[in-house]
Short mmCIF file of C-alpha atoms in Angstrom, two decimals:
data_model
loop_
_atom_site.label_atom_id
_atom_site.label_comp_id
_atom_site.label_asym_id
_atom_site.label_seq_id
_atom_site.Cartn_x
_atom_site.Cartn_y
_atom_site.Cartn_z
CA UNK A 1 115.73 122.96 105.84
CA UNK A 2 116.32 119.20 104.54
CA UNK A 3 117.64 118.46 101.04
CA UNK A 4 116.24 115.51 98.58
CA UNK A 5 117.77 112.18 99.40
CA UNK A 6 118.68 109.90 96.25
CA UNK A 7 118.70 105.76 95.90
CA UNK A 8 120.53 104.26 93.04
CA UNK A 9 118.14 101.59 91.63
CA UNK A 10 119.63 98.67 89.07
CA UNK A 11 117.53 97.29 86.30
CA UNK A 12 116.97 93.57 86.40
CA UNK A 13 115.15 91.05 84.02
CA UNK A 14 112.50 90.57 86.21
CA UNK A 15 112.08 94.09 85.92
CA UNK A 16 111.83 94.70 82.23
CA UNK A 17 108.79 93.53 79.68
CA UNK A 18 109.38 91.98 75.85
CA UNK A 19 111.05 95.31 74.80
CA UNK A 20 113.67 94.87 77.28
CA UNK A 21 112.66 98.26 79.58
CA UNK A 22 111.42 98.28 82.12
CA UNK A 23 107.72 97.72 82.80
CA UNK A 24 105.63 100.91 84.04
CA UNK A 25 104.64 98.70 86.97
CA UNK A 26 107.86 97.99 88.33
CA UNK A 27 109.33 101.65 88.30
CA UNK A 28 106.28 102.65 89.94
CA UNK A 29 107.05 99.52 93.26
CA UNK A 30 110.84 101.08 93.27
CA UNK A 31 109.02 104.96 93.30
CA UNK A 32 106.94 103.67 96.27
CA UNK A 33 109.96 101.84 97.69
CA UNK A 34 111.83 104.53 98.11
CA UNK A 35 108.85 106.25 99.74
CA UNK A 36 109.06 103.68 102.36
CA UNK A 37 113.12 103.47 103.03
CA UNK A 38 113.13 107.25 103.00
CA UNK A 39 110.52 107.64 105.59
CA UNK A 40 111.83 104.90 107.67
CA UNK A 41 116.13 105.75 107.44
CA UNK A 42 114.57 109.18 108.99
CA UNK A 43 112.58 108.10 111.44
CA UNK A 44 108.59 108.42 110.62
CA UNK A 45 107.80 105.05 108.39
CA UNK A 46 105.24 102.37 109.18
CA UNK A 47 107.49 100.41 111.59
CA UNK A 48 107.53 103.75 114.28
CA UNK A 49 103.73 104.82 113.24
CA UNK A 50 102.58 101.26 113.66
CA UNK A 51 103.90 101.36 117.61
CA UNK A 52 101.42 104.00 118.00
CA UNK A 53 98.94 102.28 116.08
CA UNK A 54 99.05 104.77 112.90
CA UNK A 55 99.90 104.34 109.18
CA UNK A 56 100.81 106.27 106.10
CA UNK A 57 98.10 105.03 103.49
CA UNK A 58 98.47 106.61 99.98
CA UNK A 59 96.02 108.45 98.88
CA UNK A 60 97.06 109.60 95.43
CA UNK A 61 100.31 109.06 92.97
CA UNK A 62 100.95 110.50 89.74
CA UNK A 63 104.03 109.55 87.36
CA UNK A 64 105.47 110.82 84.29
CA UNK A 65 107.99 108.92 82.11
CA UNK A 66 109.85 110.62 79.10
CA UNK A 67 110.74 107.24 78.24
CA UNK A 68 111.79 103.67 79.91
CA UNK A 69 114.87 102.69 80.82
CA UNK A 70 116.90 99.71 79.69
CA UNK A 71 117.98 96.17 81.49
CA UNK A 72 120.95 96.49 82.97
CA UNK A 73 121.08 100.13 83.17
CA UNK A 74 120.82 101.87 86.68
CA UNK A 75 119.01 105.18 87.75
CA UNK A 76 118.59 107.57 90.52
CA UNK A 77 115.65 108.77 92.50
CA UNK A 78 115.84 111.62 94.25
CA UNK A 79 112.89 112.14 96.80
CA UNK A 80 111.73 115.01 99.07
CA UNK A 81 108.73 116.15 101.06
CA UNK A 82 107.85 119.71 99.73
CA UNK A 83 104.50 120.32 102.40
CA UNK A 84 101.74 119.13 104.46
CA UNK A 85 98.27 119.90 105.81
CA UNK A 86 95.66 118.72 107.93
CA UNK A 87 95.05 115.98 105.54
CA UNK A 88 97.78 115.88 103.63
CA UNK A 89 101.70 115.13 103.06
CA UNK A 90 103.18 115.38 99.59
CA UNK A 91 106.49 113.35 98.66
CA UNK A 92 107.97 113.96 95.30
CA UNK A 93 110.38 112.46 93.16
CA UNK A 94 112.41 112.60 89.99
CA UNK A 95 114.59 109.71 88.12
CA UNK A 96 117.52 110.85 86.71
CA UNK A 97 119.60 108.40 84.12
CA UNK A 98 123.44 107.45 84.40
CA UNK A 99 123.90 110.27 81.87
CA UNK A 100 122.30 113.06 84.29
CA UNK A 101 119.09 113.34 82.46
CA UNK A 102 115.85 113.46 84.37
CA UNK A 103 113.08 111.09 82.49
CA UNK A 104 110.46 110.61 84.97
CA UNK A 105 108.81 112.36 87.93
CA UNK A 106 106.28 111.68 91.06
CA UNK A 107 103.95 112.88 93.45
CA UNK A 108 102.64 110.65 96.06
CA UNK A 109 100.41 112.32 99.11
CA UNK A 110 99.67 110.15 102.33
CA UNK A 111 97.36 110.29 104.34
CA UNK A 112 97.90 109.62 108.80
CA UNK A 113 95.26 106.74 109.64
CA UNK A 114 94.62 106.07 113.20
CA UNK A 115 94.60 101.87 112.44
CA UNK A 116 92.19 101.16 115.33
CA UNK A 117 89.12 103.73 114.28
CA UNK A 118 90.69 103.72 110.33
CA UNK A 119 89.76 107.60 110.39
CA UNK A 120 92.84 109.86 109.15
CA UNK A 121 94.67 112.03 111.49
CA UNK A 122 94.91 115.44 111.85
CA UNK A 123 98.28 116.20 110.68
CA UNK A 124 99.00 119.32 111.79
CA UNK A 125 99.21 118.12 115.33
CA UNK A 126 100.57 114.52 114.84
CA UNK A 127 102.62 114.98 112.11
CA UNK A 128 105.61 117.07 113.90
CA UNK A 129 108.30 114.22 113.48
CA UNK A 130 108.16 114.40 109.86
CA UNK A 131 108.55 118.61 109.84
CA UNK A 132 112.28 118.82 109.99
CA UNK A 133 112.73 116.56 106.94
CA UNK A 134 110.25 119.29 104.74
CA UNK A 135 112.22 120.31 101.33
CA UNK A 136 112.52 124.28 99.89
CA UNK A 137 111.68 122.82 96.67
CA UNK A 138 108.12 122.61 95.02
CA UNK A 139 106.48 119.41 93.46
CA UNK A 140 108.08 118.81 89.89
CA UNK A 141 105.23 118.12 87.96
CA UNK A 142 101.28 118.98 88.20
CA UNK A 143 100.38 117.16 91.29
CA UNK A 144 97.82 114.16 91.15
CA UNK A 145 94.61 114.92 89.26
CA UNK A 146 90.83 114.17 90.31
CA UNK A 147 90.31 110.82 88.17
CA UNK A 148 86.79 111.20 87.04
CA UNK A 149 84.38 107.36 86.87
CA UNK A 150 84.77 106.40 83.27
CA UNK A 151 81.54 105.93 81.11
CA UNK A 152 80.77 101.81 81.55
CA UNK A 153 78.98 102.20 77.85
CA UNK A 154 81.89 100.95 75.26
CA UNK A 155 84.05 99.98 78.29
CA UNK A 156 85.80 96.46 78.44
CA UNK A 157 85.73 94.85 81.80
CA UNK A 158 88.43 91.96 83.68
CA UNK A 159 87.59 90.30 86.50
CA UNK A 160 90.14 89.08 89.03
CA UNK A 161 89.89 87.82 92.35
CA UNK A 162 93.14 88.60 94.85
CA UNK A 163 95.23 85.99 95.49
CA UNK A 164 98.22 85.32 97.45
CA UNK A 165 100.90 86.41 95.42
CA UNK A 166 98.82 90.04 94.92
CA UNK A 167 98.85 90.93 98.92
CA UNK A 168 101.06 93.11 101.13
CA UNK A 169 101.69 91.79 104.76
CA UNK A 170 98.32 93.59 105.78
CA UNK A 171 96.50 91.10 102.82
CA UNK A 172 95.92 94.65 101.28
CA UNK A 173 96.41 94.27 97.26
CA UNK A 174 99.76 95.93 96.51
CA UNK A 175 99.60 99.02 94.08
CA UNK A 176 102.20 97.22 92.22
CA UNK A 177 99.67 94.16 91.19
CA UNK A 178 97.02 96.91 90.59
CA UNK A 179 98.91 98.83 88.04
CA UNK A 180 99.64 95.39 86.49
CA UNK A 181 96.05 94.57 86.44
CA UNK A 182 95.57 97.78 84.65
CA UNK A 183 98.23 98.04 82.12
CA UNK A 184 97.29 94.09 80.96
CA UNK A 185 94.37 95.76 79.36
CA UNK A 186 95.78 97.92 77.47
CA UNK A 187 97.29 97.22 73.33
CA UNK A 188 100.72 95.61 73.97
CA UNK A 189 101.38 97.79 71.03
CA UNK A 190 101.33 100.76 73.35
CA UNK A 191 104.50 99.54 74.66
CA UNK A 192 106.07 98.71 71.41
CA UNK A 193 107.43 102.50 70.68
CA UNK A 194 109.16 104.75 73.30
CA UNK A 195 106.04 106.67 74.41
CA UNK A 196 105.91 109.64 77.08
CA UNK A 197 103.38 108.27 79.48
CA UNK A 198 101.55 109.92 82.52
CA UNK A 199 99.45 107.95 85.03
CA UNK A 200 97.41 109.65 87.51
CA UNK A 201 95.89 106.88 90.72
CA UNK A 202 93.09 108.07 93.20
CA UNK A 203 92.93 104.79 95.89
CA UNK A 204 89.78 105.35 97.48
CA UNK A 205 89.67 101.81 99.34
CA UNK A 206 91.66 98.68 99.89
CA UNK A 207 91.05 95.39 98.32
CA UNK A 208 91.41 92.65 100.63
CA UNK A 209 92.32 89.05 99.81
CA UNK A 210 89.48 86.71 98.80
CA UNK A 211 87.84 89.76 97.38
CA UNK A 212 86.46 89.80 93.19
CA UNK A 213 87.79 92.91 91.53
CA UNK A 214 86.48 94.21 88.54
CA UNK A 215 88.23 96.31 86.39
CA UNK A 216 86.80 98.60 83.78
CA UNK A 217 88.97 100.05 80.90
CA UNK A 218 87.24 102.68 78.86
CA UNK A 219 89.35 104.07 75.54
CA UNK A 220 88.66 107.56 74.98
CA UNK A 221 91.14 108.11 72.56
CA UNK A 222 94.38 110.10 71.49
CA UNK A 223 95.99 107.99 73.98
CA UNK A 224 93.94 108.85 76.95
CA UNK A 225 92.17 105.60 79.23
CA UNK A 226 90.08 105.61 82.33
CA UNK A 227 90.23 102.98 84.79
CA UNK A 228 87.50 101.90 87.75
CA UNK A 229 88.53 98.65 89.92
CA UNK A 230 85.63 98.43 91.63
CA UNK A 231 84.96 95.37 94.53
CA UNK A 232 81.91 93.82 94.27
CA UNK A 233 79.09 95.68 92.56
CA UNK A 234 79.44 99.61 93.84
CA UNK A 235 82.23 100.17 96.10
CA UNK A 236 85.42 101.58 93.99
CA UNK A 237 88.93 100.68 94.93
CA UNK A 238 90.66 103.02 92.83
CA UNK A 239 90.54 105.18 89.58
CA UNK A 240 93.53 106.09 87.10
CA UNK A 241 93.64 107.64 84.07
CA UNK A 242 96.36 106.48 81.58
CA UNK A 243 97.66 109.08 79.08
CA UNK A 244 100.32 108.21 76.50
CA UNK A 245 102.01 110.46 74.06
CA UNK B 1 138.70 72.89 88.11
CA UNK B 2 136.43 76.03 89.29
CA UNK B 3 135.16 77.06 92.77
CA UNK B 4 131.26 77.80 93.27
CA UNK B 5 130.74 81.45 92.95
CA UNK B 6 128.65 83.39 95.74
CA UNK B 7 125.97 86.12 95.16
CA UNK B 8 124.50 88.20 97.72
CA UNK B 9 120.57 88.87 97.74
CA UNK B 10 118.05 91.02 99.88
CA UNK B 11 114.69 90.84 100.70
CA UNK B 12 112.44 93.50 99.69
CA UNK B 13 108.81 95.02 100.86
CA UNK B 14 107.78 93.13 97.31
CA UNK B 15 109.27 90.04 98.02
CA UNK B 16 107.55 89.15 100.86
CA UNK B 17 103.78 87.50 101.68
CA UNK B 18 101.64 88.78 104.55
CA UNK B 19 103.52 86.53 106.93
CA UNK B 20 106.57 89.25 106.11
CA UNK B 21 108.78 86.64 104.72
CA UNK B 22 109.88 86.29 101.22
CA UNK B 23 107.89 84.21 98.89
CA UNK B 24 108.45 80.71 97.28
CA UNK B 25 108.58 82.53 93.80
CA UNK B 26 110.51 85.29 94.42
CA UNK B 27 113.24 82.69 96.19
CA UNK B 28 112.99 81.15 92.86
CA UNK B 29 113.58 84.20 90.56
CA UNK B 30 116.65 84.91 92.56
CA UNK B 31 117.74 81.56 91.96
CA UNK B 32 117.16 81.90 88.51
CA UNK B 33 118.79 85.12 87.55
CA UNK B 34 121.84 84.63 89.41
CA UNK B 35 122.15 81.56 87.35
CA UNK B 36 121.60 83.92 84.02
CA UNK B 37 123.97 86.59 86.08
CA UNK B 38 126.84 83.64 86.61
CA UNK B 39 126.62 82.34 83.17
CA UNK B 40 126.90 85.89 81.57
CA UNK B 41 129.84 86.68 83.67
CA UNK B 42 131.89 83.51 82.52
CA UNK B 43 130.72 83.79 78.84
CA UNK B 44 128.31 81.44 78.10
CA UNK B 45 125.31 83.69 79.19
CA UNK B 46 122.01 83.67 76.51
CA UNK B 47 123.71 86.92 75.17
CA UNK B 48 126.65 84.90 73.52
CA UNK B 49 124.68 82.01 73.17
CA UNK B 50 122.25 84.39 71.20
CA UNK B 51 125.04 84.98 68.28
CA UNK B 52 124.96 81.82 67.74
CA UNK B 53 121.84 81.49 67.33
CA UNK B 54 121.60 79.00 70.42
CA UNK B 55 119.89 79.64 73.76
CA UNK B 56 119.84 77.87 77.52
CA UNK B 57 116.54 76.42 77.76
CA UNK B 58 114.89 75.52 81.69
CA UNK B 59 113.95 71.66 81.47
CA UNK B 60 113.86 70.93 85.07
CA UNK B 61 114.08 72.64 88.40
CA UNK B 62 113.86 71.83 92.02
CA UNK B 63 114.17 73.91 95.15
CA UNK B 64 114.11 72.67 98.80
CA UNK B 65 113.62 75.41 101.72
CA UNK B 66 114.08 74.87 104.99
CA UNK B 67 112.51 77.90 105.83
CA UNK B 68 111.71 81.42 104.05
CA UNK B 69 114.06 83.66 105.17
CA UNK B 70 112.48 87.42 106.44
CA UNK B 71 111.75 90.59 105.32
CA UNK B 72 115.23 93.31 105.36
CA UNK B 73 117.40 90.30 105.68
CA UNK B 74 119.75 89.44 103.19
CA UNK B 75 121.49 86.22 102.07
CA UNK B 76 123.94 84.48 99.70
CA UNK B 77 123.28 81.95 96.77
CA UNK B 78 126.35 79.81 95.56
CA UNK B 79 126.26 78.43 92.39
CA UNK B 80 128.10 75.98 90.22
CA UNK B 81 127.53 73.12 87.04
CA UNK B 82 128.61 70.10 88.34
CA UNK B 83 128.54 68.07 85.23
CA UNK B 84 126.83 68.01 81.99
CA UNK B 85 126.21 65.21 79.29
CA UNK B 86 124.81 64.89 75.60
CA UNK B 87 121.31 66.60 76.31
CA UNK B 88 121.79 68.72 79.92
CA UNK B 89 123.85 70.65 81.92
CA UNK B 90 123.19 70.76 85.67
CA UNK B 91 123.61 73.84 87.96
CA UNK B 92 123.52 73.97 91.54
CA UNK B 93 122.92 75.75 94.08
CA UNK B 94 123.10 76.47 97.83
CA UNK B 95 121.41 79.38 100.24
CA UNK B 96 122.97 80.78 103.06
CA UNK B 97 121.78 82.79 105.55
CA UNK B 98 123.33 85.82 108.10
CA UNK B 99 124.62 83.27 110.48
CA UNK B 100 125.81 80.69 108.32
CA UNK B 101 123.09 78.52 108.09
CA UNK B 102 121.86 76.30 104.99
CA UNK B 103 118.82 76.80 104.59
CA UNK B 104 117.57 75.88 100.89
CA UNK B 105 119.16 74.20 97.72
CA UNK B 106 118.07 73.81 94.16
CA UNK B 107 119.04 71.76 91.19
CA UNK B 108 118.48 73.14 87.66
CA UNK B 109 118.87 71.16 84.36
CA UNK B 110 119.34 73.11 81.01
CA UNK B 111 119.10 71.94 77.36
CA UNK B 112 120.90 74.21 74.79
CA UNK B 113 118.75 74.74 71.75
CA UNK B 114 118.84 75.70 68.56
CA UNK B 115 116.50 78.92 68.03
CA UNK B 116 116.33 77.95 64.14
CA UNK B 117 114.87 74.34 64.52
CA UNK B 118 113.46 74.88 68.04
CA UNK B 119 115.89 71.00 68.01
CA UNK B 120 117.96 70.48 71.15
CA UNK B 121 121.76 70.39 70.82
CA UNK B 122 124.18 67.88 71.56
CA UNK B 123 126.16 69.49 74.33
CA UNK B 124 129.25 67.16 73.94
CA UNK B 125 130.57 69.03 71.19
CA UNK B 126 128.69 72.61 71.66
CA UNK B 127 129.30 73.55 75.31
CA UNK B 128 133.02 73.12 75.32
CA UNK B 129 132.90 77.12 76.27
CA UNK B 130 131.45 76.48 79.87
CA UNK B 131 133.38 72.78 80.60
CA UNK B 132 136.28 75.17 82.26
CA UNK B 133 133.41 75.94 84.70
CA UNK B 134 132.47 72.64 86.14
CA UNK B 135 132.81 72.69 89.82
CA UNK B 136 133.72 69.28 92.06
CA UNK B 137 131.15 69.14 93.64
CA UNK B 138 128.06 66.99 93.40
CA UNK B 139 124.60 68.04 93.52
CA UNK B 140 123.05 69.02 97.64
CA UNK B 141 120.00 67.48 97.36
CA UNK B 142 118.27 64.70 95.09
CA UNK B 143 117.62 66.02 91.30
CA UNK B 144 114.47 67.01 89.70
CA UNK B 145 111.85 64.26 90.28
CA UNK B 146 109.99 63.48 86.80
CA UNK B 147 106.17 64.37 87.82
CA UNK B 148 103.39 62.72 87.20
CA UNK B 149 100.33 64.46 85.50
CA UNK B 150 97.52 64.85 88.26
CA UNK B 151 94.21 62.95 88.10
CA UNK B 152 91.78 64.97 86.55
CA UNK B 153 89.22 63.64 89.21
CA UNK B 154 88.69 66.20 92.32
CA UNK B 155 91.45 68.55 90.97
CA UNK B 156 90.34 71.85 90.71
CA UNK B 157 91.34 74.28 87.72
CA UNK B 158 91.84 77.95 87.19
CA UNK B 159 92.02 79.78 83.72
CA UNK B 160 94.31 82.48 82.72
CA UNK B 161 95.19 84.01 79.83
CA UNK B 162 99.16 85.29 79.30
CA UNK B 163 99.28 89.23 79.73
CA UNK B 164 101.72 91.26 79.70
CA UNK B 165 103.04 91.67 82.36
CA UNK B 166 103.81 87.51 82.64
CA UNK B 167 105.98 87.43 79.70
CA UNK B 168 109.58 87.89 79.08
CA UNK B 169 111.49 89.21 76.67
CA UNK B 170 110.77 86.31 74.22
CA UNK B 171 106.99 87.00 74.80
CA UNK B 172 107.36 83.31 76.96
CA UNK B 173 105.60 83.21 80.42
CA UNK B 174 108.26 83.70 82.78
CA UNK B 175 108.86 81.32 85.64
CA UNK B 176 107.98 83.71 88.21
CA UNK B 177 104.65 83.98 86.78
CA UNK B 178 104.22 79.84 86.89
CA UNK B 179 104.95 79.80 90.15
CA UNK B 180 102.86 82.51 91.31
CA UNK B 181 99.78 80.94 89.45
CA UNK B 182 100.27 77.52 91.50
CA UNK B 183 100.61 78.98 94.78
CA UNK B 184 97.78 80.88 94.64
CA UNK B 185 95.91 78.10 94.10
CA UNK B 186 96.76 76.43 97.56
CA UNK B 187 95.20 77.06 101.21
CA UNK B 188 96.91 80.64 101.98
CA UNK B 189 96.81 79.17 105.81
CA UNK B 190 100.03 76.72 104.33
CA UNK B 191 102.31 79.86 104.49
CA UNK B 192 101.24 81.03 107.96
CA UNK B 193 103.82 78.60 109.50
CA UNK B 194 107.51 77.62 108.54
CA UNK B 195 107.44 74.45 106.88
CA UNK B 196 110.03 72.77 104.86
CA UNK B 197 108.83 73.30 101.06
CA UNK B 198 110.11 70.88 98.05
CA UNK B 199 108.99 72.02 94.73
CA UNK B 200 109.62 69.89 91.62
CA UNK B 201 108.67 71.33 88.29
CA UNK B 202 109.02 69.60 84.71
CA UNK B 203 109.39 72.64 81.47
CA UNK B 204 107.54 71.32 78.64
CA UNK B 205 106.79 73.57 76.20
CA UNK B 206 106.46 77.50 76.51
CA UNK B 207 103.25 79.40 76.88
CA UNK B 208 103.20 82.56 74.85
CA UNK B 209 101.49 85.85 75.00
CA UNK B 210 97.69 85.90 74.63
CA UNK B 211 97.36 81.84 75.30
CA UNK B 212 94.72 80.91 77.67
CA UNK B 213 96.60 78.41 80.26
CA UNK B 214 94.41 75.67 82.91
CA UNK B 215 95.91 75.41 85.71
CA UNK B 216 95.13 71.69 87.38
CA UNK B 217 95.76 71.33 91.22
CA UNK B 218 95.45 68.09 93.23
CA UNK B 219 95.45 67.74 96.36
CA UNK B 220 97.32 64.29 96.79
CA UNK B 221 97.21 64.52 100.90
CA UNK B 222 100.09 64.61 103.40
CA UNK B 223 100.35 68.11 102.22
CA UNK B 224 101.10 67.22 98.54
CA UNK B 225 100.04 68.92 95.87
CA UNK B 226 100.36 68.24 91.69
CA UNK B 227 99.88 70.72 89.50
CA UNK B 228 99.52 70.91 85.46
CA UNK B 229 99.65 74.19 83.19
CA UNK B 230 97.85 73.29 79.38
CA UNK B 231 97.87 75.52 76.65
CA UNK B 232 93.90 74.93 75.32
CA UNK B 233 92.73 71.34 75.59
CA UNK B 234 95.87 69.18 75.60
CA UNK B 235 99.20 70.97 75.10
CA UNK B 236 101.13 70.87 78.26
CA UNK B 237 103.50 73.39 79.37
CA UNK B 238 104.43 72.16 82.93
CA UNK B 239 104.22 69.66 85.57
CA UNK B 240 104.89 70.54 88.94
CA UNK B 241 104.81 68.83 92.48
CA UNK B 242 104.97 70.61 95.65
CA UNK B 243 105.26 68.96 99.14
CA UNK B 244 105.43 70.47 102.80
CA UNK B 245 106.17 68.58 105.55
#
């Protein structure tokens, strides 16, 4: 059995919003970041996959922040695989602050795409070089929820068409400019006040440059808000459901 | 008299464009905060300027690449004020790649203002903290260019209102977010091959949270482009030129 693997991330003004911690957006990137050097440092990230013409694609991510952390401060993330199945792996994480506390948690799960037919894999057969690396140690929060289509009566809408600056190298939007897309229409009140926030994603397609997004934002109160970014008229990118306490 | 100080920088998944190598704005953040990060460190940062009730203001910038450097590499920025008079202060700087090579240069001019009056100060008799730090050295390339404002006749605009996520911790659009805006507006086929970039940009007056910003772009030919950023009908925040040969 494996054990958790932990990256010291720093805190830097690009990082942080106008109450000087950092923005939900950018701990989310260094989350995912770590996804990526962790996978690749052991051997079964994007750069081996893509020589047999597979990929890791997330399929859903849910966070949980206690609070956010400060410019200029530094924190650990610890990651680990707990299990996988035919469709999926699961990759946790928690962020521990320079005074040992734990104020945030993850769950990512990925699926295997074969790039040339873009159908996912069959993990149980192809995912064998990622087996060794599995963690004794179960997910440490509820794992990503079913995000249900919020109601488009009531709902406010943004449109935005990807550009440059938005795409990964495959011209894919990155989740980091969708979360910002998201959280720009919410209160910037919200942000105001140390709030416990949880954020649950379902990516159901890519965006590709050139592409109009719409986003829908529907407020159902007590601090709960459903997201659609849909492409075009009917075919949804994602869903995520906001929940601040 | 000082020596230029050396920082060293690498290039993250989220730094880089589809062509996997880092992007204009994200060369110019790092620019940018290690001139923040060297000011700090030799006491005349914005957080001692800030007791005063003073603060370094942007006025001008201009960067020169010679090429974008690549995803997972890494590189050093030196940086050092080679002289300032009644009403700026410039600083410097040089990048240098993994094998020694020069490969991009900026010049940035600061005013110091007063936060009370929003007035510029006469540096002559404020900035006697950071005259110990003047380096030798002249500047490696020619200064900021004062821009011209683009025709208004076959430019074409884009409208965007501050979120969020562009502002700072003085609710100002960040620079980042400037840059990002322009580029997007240019052929995305420009970054597909290594060209030598020079950017020039002129800081009038911030935009703040919640302002809707044009963005003007002209194409002036001979791959030069003009850009202008106005707050509503008139007010303009920026000028920039970009030109890749």
């Amino acid at each position: 059995m494996a054990e958790k693997t932990s990256y010291n991330i720093g805190i830097e003004p690009q990082n942080v919003d106008y109450t000087l911690r950092e923005r939900v957006s950018s701990l989310c990137n260094n989350i995912l970041n770590v996804a990526g050097t962790d996978a690749q440092r052991k051997g079964f990230g994007v750069d081996v996959l893509g020589r047999k013409g597979h990929s890791w694609v997330l399929s859903r991510f849910a966070v949980e922040f206690d609070y956010r952390p400060e410019q200029f401060t530094s924190y650990d993330i610890a990651t680990w695989i707990s299990d996988y199945n035919r469709l999926m792996s699961t990759r946790n994480f928690t962020l521990t602050d320079g005074e040992g506390v734990e104020f945030g948690r993850a769950v990512s799960q990925w699926c295997m795409l074969d790039l040339a037919t873009r159908q996912p894999l069959d993990m149980t057969t192809t995912a064998d070089m990622h087996s060794q690396w599995m963690v004794d140690c179960p997910s440490p929060m509820e794992r990503p929820r079913r995000v249900a289509a919020p109601s488009e009566e009531g709902a406010t809408t943004f449109l935005h068409r990807v550009a440059y600056s938005d795409i990964d190298f495959n011209r894919h939007m990155n989740t980091l400019r969708y979360i910002d897309l998201m959280v720009d229409m919410l209160p910037i009140e919200l942000f105001a006040e140390q709030r416990k926030i949880r954020m649950d994603i379902n990516f159901l397609r890519e965006a590709r440059y050139g592409e109009v997004l719409t986003i829908l934002c529907a407020d159902r109160g007590n601090g709960e808000w459903l997201f659609e970014i849909r492409s075009g008229e009917h075919s949804v990118c994602l869903r995520a459901a906001f929940c601040f306490v």
